PDB file of C-alpha atoms in Angstrom:
ATOM      1  CA  MET Z  29      17.283  14.909   4.103  1.00  0.00           C
ATOM      2  CA  PRO Z  30      16.179  13.131   1.025  1.00  0.00           C
ATOM      3  CA  PRO Z  31      12.906  14.161  -0.746  1.00  0.00           C
ATOM      4  CA  PRO Z  32      10.125  11.459  -0.421  1.00  0.00           C
ATOM      5  CA  PRO Z  33       9.561   9.000  -2.492  1.00  0.00           C
ATOM      6  CA  THR Z  34       6.881   9.891  -5.654  1.00  0.00           C
ATOM      7  CA  LEU Z  35       4.326   7.674  -6.345  1.00  0.00           C
ATOM      8  CA  ALA Z  36       4.000   6.149  -9.802  1.00  0.00           C
ATOM      9  CA  GLN Z  37       1.050   3.857  -9.923  1.00  0.00           C
ATOM     10  CA  VAL Z  38      -1.200   1.839  -7.666  1.00  0.00           C
ATOM     11  CA  GLU Z  39      -0.625  -1.693  -9.147  1.00  0.00           C
ATOM     12  CA  GLN Z  40      -3.343  -3.468  -7.353  1.00  0.00           C
ATOM     13  CA  ALA Z  41      -5.901  -2.888  -4.773  1.00  0.00           C
ATOM     14  CA  ARG Z  42      -8.319  -4.752  -2.921  1.00  0.00           C
ATOM     15  CA  GLN Z  43     -10.343  -4.724   0.317  1.00  0.00           C
ATOM     16  CA  GLN Z  44     -11.718  -6.766   3.077  1.00  0.00           C
ATOM     17  CA  VAL Z  45     -14.654  -6.090   5.146  1.00  0.00           C
ATOM     18  CA  VAL Z  46     -13.416  -6.774   9.118  1.00  0.00           C
ATOM     19  CA  ALA Z  47     -14.406  -4.469  11.778  1.00  0.00           C
ATOM     20  CA  GLY Z  48     -14.070  -1.793   9.357  1.00  0.00           C
ATOM     21  CA  THR Z  49     -11.859  -2.435   6.095  1.00  0.00           C
ATOM     22  CA  ASN Z  50      -8.818  -3.526   5.084  1.00  0.00           C
ATOM     23  CA  VAL Z  51      -7.408  -1.925   1.737  1.00  0.00           C
ATOM     24  CA  THR Z  52      -4.179  -3.419   0.490  1.00  0.00           C
ATOM     25  CA  LEU Z  53      -2.413  -1.393  -1.785  1.00  0.00           C
ATOM     26  CA  VAL Z  54       0.464  -2.680  -4.563  1.00  0.00           C
ATOM     27  CA  LEU Z  55       2.466   0.715  -5.232  1.00  0.00           C
ATOM     28  CA  ARG Z  56       5.456   1.381  -7.456  1.00  0.00           C
ATOM     29  CA  LEU Z  57       7.639   4.447  -6.688  1.00  0.00           C
ATOM     30  CA  ALA Z  58       9.122   6.361  -9.559  1.00  0.00           C
ATOM     31  CA  ASP Z  59      12.316   5.109  -8.699  1.00  0.00           C
ATOM     32  CA  GLY Z  60      10.909   1.419  -9.405  1.00  0.00           C
ATOM     33  CA  ARG Z  61      10.897   0.345  -6.092  1.00  0.00           C
ATOM     34  CA  ARG Z  62       7.255  -1.662  -4.838  1.00  0.00           C
ATOM     35  CA  TRP Z  63       5.436  -1.757  -1.813  1.00  0.00           C
ATOM     36  CA  GLN Z  64       2.887  -3.486  -0.583  1.00  0.00           C
ATOM     37  CA  VAL Z  65       0.917  -1.410   2.322  1.00  0.00           C
ATOM     38  CA  VAL Z  66      -2.328  -2.431   4.314  1.00  0.00           C
ATOM     39  CA  VAL Z  67      -4.607   0.411   5.461  1.00  0.00           C
ATOM     40  CA  TRP Z  68      -7.409  -0.346   7.913  1.00  0.00           C
ATOM     41  CA  ARG Z  69     -10.389   2.371   7.494  1.00  0.00           C
ATOM     42  CA  LYS Z  70     -11.681   2.038  10.997  1.00  0.00           C
ATOM     43  CA  LEU Z  71     -15.825   2.209  11.519  1.00  0.00           C
ATOM     44  CA  ASP Z  72     -15.119   6.006  13.105  1.00  0.00           C
ATOM     45  CA  GLY Z  73     -13.637   6.815   9.921  1.00  0.00           C
ATOM     46  CA  THR Z  74     -10.194   6.851  10.456  1.00  0.00           C
ATOM     47  CA  ARG Z  75      -7.496   5.367   8.882  1.00  0.00           C
ATOM     48  CA  GLU Z  76      -4.094   3.382  10.345  1.00  0.00           C
ATOM     49  CA  MET Z  77      -1.346   1.645   7.869  1.00  0.00           C
ATOM     50  CA  THR Z  78      -1.119  -1.622   9.545  1.00  0.00           C
ATOM     51  CA  SER Z  79       1.893  -3.044   7.712  1.00  0.00           C
ATOM     52  CA  ALA Z  80       4.247  -1.953   4.305  1.00  0.00           C
ATOM     53  CA  ALA Z  81       6.923  -4.078   3.034  1.00  0.00           C
ATOM     54  CA  PRO Z  82       8.867  -3.955   0.192  1.00  0.00           C
ATOM     55  CA  LEU Z  83       8.465  -6.458  -2.683  1.00  0.00           C
ATOM     56  CA  PRO Z  84      10.728  -7.452  -5.329  1.00  0.00           C
ATOM     57  CA  ALA Z  85      11.039  -5.959  -8.479  1.00  0.00           C
ATOM     58  CA  LEU Z  86       9.055  -7.107 -11.524  1.00  0.00           C
ATOM     59  CA  ARG Z  87      11.618  -8.321 -14.540  1.00  0.00           C
ATOM     60  CA  PRO Z  88      11.761  -6.320 -17.584  1.00  0.00           C
TER      61      PRO Z  88
END
């Protein structure tokens, strides 16, 4: 099993208050791949990742 990817940088973050808070992050991994993930911080303090999607690579 390959090792898990290494996070290189959080490229963008924003939040939306709903029944808790949705936090959207654009992450760049050490191998250059980019992902957008949404984490829902519930009112009871727990967190749940509600979506994760790969993004196109940035053009040099």
